[in-house]
Amino acid sequence: MRRWRPHAEQVVTVVTKPQAAPLRRLPGVEGIWVFVAADMAMFAILFVSFMQGRLAEPALFEASRQTLDVNFGGINTLILLTSSWLVALGVVAVRQGRAERLPALLAAALACGLAFMVSKAIEYGGKLAAGITMLTNDFYMFYFTLTGIHLFHVTAGNVVLVVLWVKARNGAFTQDNCVTLECGATYWHMVDLLWIMLFPLLYLLR
Amino acid sequence: MTTRFGGLHTIWLILMVATCATTWWLSKDSVSAQVGTVAIVLIAAFKIRFVLLHFMELRHAPTPWRLIFEAWVLIATAAILGFYLQTPTAG
């Protein structure tokens, strides 16, 4: 008696689909996001401390605030937003296989970062020339401390941008290899977003 | 260009216009202090959210990560406005 045996075509084969790329992913590595979250938590605490100080001495804070030049704050915000945008464009360009555009975008972003530092130096210089320091009163203590910590972040960000720019010129980033670029970009965007809230807190609250 | 860069140009333009509006209009005496200030803080919160979602790409991130940062914006903004509204206007 002949046993029934399936033909090759009848054998059910389990087709394994190629592993689809995850739909949701975090740019860079998780570690940079943990760092960014911790840094942002620290700034949130500083924001609240500032508001507590303002609650205690509203007249002093308002009078001191009025000595700040909103033009500096506003222009610095435009500078950082533009810098952040240029870096975001660079990341997209690399992912689309046009990494040759990256060095110019990073150089422009760096120019913005340096412009922020120059503008801040002019602003600090004006205050110091007028005899105002962080010891003048509680408002200026917050003003110099908060903008100083932020300026430190901008300085570090400029160093990151220089490193990324050198790497980009050497063709280090490709569609398949842009994690370092994404980490640097994530940090730089954080520096931008912290300033977005710091600026109104110090310069604009009436 | 807009689609090629996933709308980044539009986002940048909105952020620039919002910054100009807060800096050179809402902060001035033509707008009442409290209305102007609350609007300025809320606009700053939306700007931060734009940076988080579009520049930092959290809109494509795993939901828990997105929620952590959205919560930061919500808590920081609520705390700032809470303190602000308790503080007597010095003007």
GROMACS .gro file of C-alpha atoms in nm:
model
  297
    1MET     CA    1   0.000   0.000   0.000
    2ARG     CA    2   0.127   0.328  -0.105
    3ARG     CA    3   0.155   0.587   0.170
    4TRP     CA    4   0.047   0.932   0.083
    5ARG     CA    5   0.331   1.175   0.086
    6PRO     CA    6   0.294   1.538   0.026
    7HIS     CA    7   0.454   1.695  -0.278
    8ALA     CA    8   0.715   1.952  -0.211
    9GLU     CA    9   0.469   2.230  -0.301
   10GLN     CA   10   0.224   2.104  -0.044
   11VAL     CA   11   0.464   2.131   0.245
   12VAL     CA   12   0.362   2.430   0.444
   13THR     CA   13   0.659   2.646   0.497
   14VAL     CA   14   0.666   2.907   0.763
   15VAL     CA   15   0.776   3.221   0.592
   16THR     CA   16   0.964   3.445   0.825
   17LYS     CA   17   0.917   3.804   0.725
   18PRO     CA   18   1.227   4.019   0.740
   19GLN     CA   19   1.233   4.195   1.074
   20ALA     CA   20   1.064   4.528   1.016
   21ALA     CA   21   1.241   4.831   1.162
   22PRO     CA   22   1.069   4.937   1.483
   23LEU     CA   23   0.814   5.207   1.414
   24ARG     CA   24   0.898   5.398   1.729
   25ARG     CA   25   1.257   5.470   1.817
   26LEU     CA   26   1.454   5.717   2.023
   27PRO     CA   27   1.729   5.900   1.833
   28GLY     CA   28   2.083   5.829   1.960
   29VAL     CA   29   2.128   5.602   2.261
   30GLU     CA   30   1.909   5.580   2.571
   31GLY     CA   31   2.189   5.713   2.792
   32ILE     CA   32   2.182   6.057   2.635
   33TRP     CA   33   1.807   6.077   2.703
   34VAL     CA   34   1.858   5.983   3.068
   35PHE     CA   35   2.121   6.259   3.092
   36VAL     CA   36   1.892   6.510   2.918
   37ALA     CA   37   1.600   6.417   3.147
   38ALA     CA   38   1.817   6.460   3.458
   39ASP     CA   39   1.950   6.795   3.337
   40MET     CA   40   1.600   6.915   3.257
   41ALA     CA   41   1.479   6.806   3.603
   42MET     CA   42   1.758   7.013   3.758
   43PHE     CA   43   1.657   7.317   3.552
   44ALA     CA   44   1.291   7.270   3.647
   45ILE     CA   45   1.397   7.292   4.012
   46LEU     CA   46   1.596   7.609   3.936
   47PHE     CA   47   1.292   7.756   3.759
   48VAL     CA   48   1.078   7.689   4.067
   49SER     CA   49   1.346   7.837   4.300
   50PHE     CA   50   1.346   8.151   4.088
   51MET     CA   51   0.966   8.176   4.108
   52GLN     CA   52   0.984   8.131   4.488
   53GLY     CA   53   1.238   8.412   4.508
   54ARG     CA   54   1.015   8.629   4.292
   55LEU     CA   55   0.716   8.552   4.516
   56ALA     CA   56   0.916   8.670   4.818
   57GLU     CA   57   1.034   8.998   4.665
   58PRO     CA   58   0.807   9.093   4.373
   59ALA     CA   59   0.896   9.465   4.366
   60LEU     CA   60   1.271   9.404   4.371
   61PHE     CA   61   1.248   9.135   4.101
   62GLU     CA   62   1.034   9.360   3.878
   63ALA     CA   63   1.261   9.663   3.917
   64SER     CA   64   1.572   9.452   3.848
   65ARG     CA   65   1.410   9.275   3.552
   66GLN     CA   66   1.340   9.609   3.389
   67THR     CA   67   1.715   9.677   3.371
   68LEU     CA   68   1.758   9.374   3.140
   69ASP     CA   69   1.749   9.432   2.765
   70VAL     CA   70   1.479   9.209   2.610
   71ASN     CA   71   1.646   9.253   2.270
   72PHE     CA   72   1.941   9.043   2.389
   73GLY     CA   73   1.710   8.773   2.523
   74GLY     CA   74   1.488   8.769   2.214
   75ILE     CA   75   1.773   8.766   1.963
   76ASN     CA   76   1.951   8.492   2.161
   77THR     CA   77   1.631   8.283   2.143
   78LEU     CA   78   1.614   8.330   1.764
   79ILE     CA   79   1.983   8.235   1.738
   80LEU     CA   80   1.946   7.911   1.939
   81LEU     CA   81   1.624   7.807   1.764
   82THR     CA   82   1.792   7.855   1.426
   83SER     CA   83   2.098   7.661   1.540
   84SER     CA   84   1.878   7.377   1.662
   85TRP     CA   85   1.687   7.373   1.331
   86LEU     CA   86   2.012   7.358   1.129
   87VAL     CA   87   2.127   7.054   1.331
   88ALA     CA   88   1.787   6.886   1.283
   89LEU     CA   89   1.818   6.944   0.905
   90GLY     CA   90   2.166   6.788   0.918
   91VAL     CA   91   2.035   6.472   1.084
   92VAL     CA   92   1.759   6.441   0.823
   93ALA     CA   93   2.007   6.499   0.538
   94VAL     CA   94   2.235   6.218   0.662
   95ARG     CA   95   1.941   5.980   0.698
   96GLN     CA   96   1.836   6.059   0.341
   97GLY     CA   97   2.183   5.971   0.215
   98ARG     CA   98   2.295   6.328   0.159
   99ALA     CA   99   2.566   6.341   0.425
  100GLU     CA  100   2.771   6.580   0.208
  101ARG     CA  101   2.538   6.857   0.325
  102LEU     CA  102   2.611   6.794   0.694
  103PRO     CA  103   2.942   6.984   0.741
  104ALA     CA  104   2.796   7.313   0.614
  105LEU     CA  105   2.484   7.276   0.831
  106LEU     CA  106   2.693   7.198   1.140
  107ALA     CA  107   2.926   7.490   1.068
  108ALA     CA  108   2.626   7.725   1.045
  109ALA     CA  109   2.484   7.581   1.369
  110LEU     CA  110   2.821   7.635   1.537
  111ALA     CA  111   2.833   7.995   1.412
  112CYS     CA  112   2.495   8.049   1.584
  113GLY     CA  113   2.625   7.891   1.905
  114LEU     CA  114   2.929   8.117   1.903
  115ALA     CA  115   2.709   8.420   1.830
  116PHE     CA  116   2.506   8.334   2.142
  117MET     CA  117   2.825   8.335   2.350
  118VAL     CA  118   2.941   8.668   2.206
  119SER     CA  119   2.599   8.822   2.271
  120LYS     CA  120   2.600   8.692   2.629
  121ALA     CA  121   2.952   8.828   2.685
  122ILE     CA  122   2.840   9.174   2.566
  123GLU     CA  123   2.535   9.153   2.792
  124TYR     CA  124   2.737   9.045   3.099
  125GLY     CA  125   2.996   9.314   3.019
  126GLY     CA  126   2.727   9.582   3.023
  127LYS     CA  127   2.594   9.463   3.358
  128LEU     CA  128   2.939   9.442   3.518
  129ALA     CA  129   3.030   9.786   3.378
  130ALA     CA  130   2.717   9.922   3.547
  131GLY     CA  131   2.846   9.777   3.874
  132ILE     CA  132   2.589   9.494   3.879
  133THR     CA  133   2.711   9.152   3.994
  134MET     CA  134   2.546   8.841   4.133
  135LEU     CA  135   2.589   8.990   4.480
  136THR     CA  136   2.383   9.300   4.396
  137ASN     CA  137   2.052   9.138   4.496
  138ASP     CA  138   1.855   8.811   4.480
  139PHE     CA  139   1.730   8.876   4.127
  140TYR     CA  140   2.080   8.920   3.987
  141MET     CA  141   2.197   8.617   4.185
  142PHE     CA  142   1.937   8.414   3.991
  143TYR     CA  143   2.012   8.600   3.667
  144PHE     CA  144   2.387   8.530   3.675
  145THR     CA  145   2.352   8.177   3.814
  146LEU     CA  146   2.082   8.055   3.574
  147THR     CA  147   2.224   8.220   3.262
  148GLY     CA  148   2.575   8.112   3.372
  149ILE     CA  149   2.479   7.745   3.407
  150HIS     CA  150   2.302   7.770   3.073
  151LEU     CA  151   2.603   7.939   2.912
  152PHE     CA  152   2.817   7.652   3.036
  153HIS     CA  153   2.580   7.417   2.850
  154VAL     CA  154   2.609   7.633   2.535
  155THR     CA  155   2.989   7.622   2.560
  156ALA     CA  156   2.984   7.243   2.595
  157GLY     CA  157   2.739   7.230   2.302
  158ASN     CA  158   2.977   7.430   2.084
  159VAL     CA  159   3.255   7.183   2.164
  160VAL     CA  160   3.017   6.899   2.066
  161LEU     CA  161   2.936   7.080   1.740
  162VAL     CA  162   3.308   7.123   1.659
  163VAL     CA  163   3.367   6.750   1.718
  164LEU     CA  164   3.065   6.655   1.504
  165TRP     CA  165   3.176   6.898   1.231
  166VAL     CA  166   3.527   6.747   1.215
  167LYS     CA  167   3.380   6.396   1.203
  168ALA     CA  168   3.129   6.500   0.936
  169ARG     CA  169   3.407   6.647   0.720
  170ASN     CA  170   3.584   6.313   0.743
  171GLY     CA  171   3.268   6.140   0.624
  172ALA     CA  172   3.210   5.966   0.956
  173PHE     CA  173   2.830   5.979   0.935
  174THR     CA  174   2.618   5.771   0.700
  175GLN     CA  175   2.258   5.647   0.689
  176ASP     CA  176   2.366   5.341   0.887
  177ASN     CA  177   2.600   5.521   1.124
  178CYS     CA  178   2.461   5.838   1.273
  179VAL     CA  179   2.403   5.752   1.641
  180THR     CA  180   2.680   5.987   1.761
  181LEU     CA  181   2.535   6.266   1.549
  182GLU     CA  182   2.188   6.199   1.695
  183CYS     CA  183   2.323   6.209   2.052
  184GLY     CA  184   2.496   6.543   1.992
  185ALA     CA  185   2.184   6.680   1.824
  186THR     CA  186   1.963   6.571   2.115
  187TYR     CA  187   2.189   6.749   2.365
  188TRP     CA  188   2.198   7.067   2.153
  189HIS     CA  189   1.817   7.075   2.121
  190MET     CA  190   1.794   7.050   2.501
  191VAL     CA  191   2.022   7.354   2.539
  192ASP     CA  192   1.782   7.536   2.305
  193LEU     CA  193   1.464   7.432   2.485
  194LEU     CA  194   1.597   7.527   2.829
  195TRP     CA  195   1.669   7.878   2.703
  196ILE     CA  196   1.313   7.898   2.560
  197MET     CA  197   1.178   7.897   2.920
  198LEU     CA  198   1.472   8.071   3.087
  199PHE     CA  199   1.436   8.378   2.865
  200PRO     CA  200   1.074   8.465   2.958
  201LEU     CA  201   1.134   8.381   3.327
  202LEU     CA  202   1.417   8.630   3.365
  203TYR     CA  203   1.330   8.896   3.106
  204LEU     CA  204   0.956   8.896   3.044
  205LEU     CA  205   0.751   8.813   3.356
  206ARG     CA  206   0.561   9.127   3.454
  207MET     CA  207   1.127   7.115   0.055
  208THR     CA  208   0.878   7.100   0.338
  209THR     CA  209   0.798   6.734   0.287
  210ARG     CA  210   1.160   6.643   0.217
  211PHE     CA  211   1.259   6.775   0.558
  212GLY     CA  212   0.946   6.650   0.733
  213GLY     CA  213   0.805   6.997   0.788
  214LEU     CA  214   1.111   7.125   0.975
  215HIS     CA  215   1.110   7.454   0.784
  216THR     CA  216   0.751   7.523   0.889
  217ILE     CA  217   0.830   7.437   1.251
  218TRP     CA  218   1.130   7.673   1.247
  219LEU     CA  219   0.918   7.954   1.099
  220ILE     CA  220   0.645   7.910   1.364
  221LEU     CA  221   0.909   7.913   1.642
  222MET     CA  222   1.066   8.233   1.505
  223VAL     CA  223   0.732   8.413   1.470
  224ALA     CA  224   0.623   8.301   1.820
  225THR     CA  225   0.952   8.430   1.965
  226CYS     CA  226   0.912   8.769   1.796
  227ALA     CA  227   0.551   8.796   1.917
  228THR     CA  228   0.644   8.725   2.280
  229THR     CA  229   0.958   8.939   2.285
  230TRP     CA  230   0.844   9.248   2.102
  231TRP     CA  231   0.465   9.250   2.146
  232LEU     CA  232   0.323   9.053   2.442
  233SER     CA  233   0.591   9.186   2.680
  234LYS     CA  234   0.501   9.549   2.609
  235ASP     CA  235   0.268   9.779   2.802
  236SER     CA  236   0.005   9.768   2.525
  237VAL     CA  237  -0.087   9.424   2.662
  238SER     CA  238  -0.199   9.397   3.026
  239ALA     CA  239   0.075   9.253   3.249
  240GLN     CA  240  -0.110   8.940   3.360
  241VAL     CA  241  -0.262   8.847   3.024
  242GLY     CA  242   0.068   8.913   2.848
  243THR     CA  243   0.271   8.712   3.096
  244VAL     CA  244   0.041   8.409   3.102
  245ALA     CA  245   0.036   8.411   2.720
  246ILE     CA  246   0.416   8.437   2.708
  247VAL     CA  247   0.465   8.138   2.941
  248LEU     CA  248   0.209   7.928   2.752
  249ILE     CA  249   0.372   8.013   2.418
  250ALA     CA  250   0.713   7.917   2.563
  251ALA     CA  251   0.562   7.582   2.670
  252PHE     CA  252   0.429   7.519   2.318
  253LYS     CA  253   0.765   7.616   2.167
  254ILE     CA  254   0.941   7.367   2.397
  255ARG     CA  255   0.691   7.098   2.298
  256PHE     CA  256   0.759   7.172   1.929
  257VAL     CA  257   1.135   7.133   1.986
  258LEU     CA  258   1.078   6.807   2.177
  259LEU     CA  259   0.841   6.654   1.923
  260HIS     CA  260   0.990   6.774   1.595
  261PHE     CA  261   1.359   6.859   1.644
  262MET     CA  262   1.424   6.591   1.909
  263GLU     CA  263   1.183   6.355   1.725
  264LEU     CA  264   0.990   6.245   2.032
  265ARG     CA  265   0.679   6.217   1.814
  266HIS     CA  266   0.839   5.901   1.671
  267ALA     CA  267   0.975   5.781   2.006
  268PRO     CA  268   0.835   5.503   2.227
  269THR     CA  269   0.534   5.642   2.411
  270PRO     CA  270   0.680   5.625   2.767
  271TRP     CA  271   0.975   5.844   2.666
  272ARG     CA  272   0.746   6.093   2.498
  273LEU     CA  273   0.521   6.104   2.806
  274ILE     CA  274   0.815   6.174   3.041
  275PHE     CA  275   0.911   6.485   2.845
  276GLU     CA  276   0.554   6.598   2.783
  277ALA     CA  277   0.503   6.569   3.160
  278TRP     CA  278   0.810   6.786   3.220
  279VAL     CA  279   0.660   7.063   3.005
  280LEU     CA  280   0.324   7.032   3.182
  281ILE     CA  281   0.469   7.031   3.536
  282ALA     CA  282   0.723   7.309   3.475
  283THR     CA  283   0.463   7.531   3.311
  284ALA     CA  284   0.200   7.466   3.577
  285ALA     CA  285   0.452   7.537   3.855
  286ILE     CA  286   0.570   7.862   3.694
  287LEU     CA  287   0.216   7.985   3.630
  288GLY     CA  288   0.103   7.873   3.976
  289PHE     CA  289   0.374   8.079   4.144
  290TYR     CA  290   0.320   8.369   3.904
  291LEU     CA  291  -0.053   8.390   3.976
  292GLN     CA  292   0.013   8.387   4.354
  293THR     CA  293   0.263   8.672   4.327
  294PRO     CA  294   0.119   9.022   4.365
  295THR     CA  295   0.190   9.237   4.056
  296ALA     CA  296   0.459   9.484   4.141
  297GLY     CA  297   0.392   9.718   3.849
   0.00000   0.00000   0.00000
